[in-house]
C-alpha positions in Angstrom: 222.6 -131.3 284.0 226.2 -130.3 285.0 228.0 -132.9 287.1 228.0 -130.2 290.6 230.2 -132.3 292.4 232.9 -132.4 289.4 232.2 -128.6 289.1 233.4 -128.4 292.6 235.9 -130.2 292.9 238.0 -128.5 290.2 237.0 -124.9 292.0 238.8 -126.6 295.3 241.8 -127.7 293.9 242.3 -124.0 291.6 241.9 -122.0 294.6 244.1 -124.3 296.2 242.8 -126.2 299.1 243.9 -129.5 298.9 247.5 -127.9 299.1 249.3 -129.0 302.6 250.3 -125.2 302.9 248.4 -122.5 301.4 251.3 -119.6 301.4 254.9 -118.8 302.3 255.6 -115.6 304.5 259.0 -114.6 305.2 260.3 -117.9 305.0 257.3 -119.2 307.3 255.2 -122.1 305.5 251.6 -121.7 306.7 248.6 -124.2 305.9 245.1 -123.3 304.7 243.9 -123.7 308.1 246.5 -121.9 310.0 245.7 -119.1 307.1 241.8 -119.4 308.0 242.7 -118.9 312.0 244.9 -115.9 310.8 242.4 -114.0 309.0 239.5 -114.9 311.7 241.8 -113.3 314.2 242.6 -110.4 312.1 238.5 -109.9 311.6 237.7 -109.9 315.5 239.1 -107.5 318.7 240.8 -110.2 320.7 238.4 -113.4 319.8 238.0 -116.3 322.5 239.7 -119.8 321.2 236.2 -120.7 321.4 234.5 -118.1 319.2 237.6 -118.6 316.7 237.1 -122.4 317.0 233.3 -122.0 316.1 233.4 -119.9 313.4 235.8 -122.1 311.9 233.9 -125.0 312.7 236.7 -126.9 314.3 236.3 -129.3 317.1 238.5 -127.2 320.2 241.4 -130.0 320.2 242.3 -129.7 316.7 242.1 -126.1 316.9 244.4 -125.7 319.8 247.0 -127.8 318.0 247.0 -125.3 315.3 246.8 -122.4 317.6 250.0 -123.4 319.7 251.8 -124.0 316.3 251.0 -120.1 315.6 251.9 -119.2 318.9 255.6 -121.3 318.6 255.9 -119.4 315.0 255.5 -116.1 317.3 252.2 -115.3 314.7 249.9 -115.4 317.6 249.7 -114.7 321.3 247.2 -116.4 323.6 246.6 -114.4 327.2 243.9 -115.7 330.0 241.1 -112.9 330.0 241.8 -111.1 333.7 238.2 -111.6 334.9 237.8 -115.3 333.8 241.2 -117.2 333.5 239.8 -120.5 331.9 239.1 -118.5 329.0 241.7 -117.4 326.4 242.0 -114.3 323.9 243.6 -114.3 320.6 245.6 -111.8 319.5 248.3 -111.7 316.5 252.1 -110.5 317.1 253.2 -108.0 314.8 255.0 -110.4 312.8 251.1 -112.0 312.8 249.5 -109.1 311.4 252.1 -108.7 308.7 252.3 -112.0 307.5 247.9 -112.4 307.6 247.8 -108.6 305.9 250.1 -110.1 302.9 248.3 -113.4 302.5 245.5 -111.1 302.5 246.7 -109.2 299.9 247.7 -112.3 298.0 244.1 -113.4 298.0 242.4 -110.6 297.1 245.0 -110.0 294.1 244.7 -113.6 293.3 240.8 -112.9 293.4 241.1 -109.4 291.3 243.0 -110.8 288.5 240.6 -114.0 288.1 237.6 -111.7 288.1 239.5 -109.6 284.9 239.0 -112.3 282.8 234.7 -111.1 283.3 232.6 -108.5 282.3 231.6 -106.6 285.5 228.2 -108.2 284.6 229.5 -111.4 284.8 231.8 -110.9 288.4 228.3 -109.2 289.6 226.7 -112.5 288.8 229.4 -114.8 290.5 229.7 -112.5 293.9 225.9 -112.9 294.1 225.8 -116.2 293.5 228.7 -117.1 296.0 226.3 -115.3 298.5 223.3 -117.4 297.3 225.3 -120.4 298.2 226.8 -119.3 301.0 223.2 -118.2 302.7 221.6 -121.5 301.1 224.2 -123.6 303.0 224.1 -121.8 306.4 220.5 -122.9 306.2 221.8 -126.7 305.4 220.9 -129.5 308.0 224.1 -130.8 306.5 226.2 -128.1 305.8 230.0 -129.0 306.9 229.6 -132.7 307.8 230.8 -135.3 305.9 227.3 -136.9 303.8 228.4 -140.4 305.0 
């Protein structure tokens, strides 16, 4: 039986997330989280902190650290919603949607050229697999919280 854990571990530090900052954009270093928060952003119309926060699975302190960075780097705007002022909306500054649409790009470039080293066969097999896990773990009692 492979060692899982070992297999793992060398997939997180290839794709790069136990770098402190994930990309550079126009002179702007940006972490893997503030990437994440980004692309969540980009995904939704206007997203809550909350919803953002719990798709991310982020207690709402650390989250709104990171969020006021992004709003101080002019990436992101945060406006009260009219009709219920406790609650804020996300939305990304034009400099925000350029700089998630290229790390975006980077990805999925960085993604197309490891999946030319397989047979279509073979990238079928991974992309289902991925899914696999991804469902299996959604369904995990322990998904996301530290084993310990």
């Amino acid at each position: 039986m492979e060692d899982l854990r070992e297999l793992f571990q060398v997939m997180s530090r290839r794709f790069g997330f136990l770098n402190k900052n994930c990309c550079q954009v126009g002179g702007e270093e940006i972490s893997l989280v503030q990437s994440h928060i980004l692309y969540e952003i980009l995904r939704k119309d206007r997203p809550s902190i909350q919803q953002v926060a719990d798709t991310l699975g982020m207690d709402i302190t650390t989250f709104s650290r990171q969020v006021q960075t992004l709003v101080k780097m002019e990436l992101v705007k945060k406006t009260p919603l009219p009709e219920d002022r406790r609650v804020s909306q996300l939305i990304l500054t034009p400099q925000g949607k350029y700089v998630a649409a290229r790390i975006d790009a980077e990805m999925n470039q960085y993604l197309k050229e490891v999946f030319s080293n397989m047979s279509d066969f073979e990238r079928d097999m991974v992309i289902n697999s991925i899914k696999l896990l991804n469902d299996a773990m959604s369904k995990s009692t322990v998904c996301c919280k530290p084993l310990i």
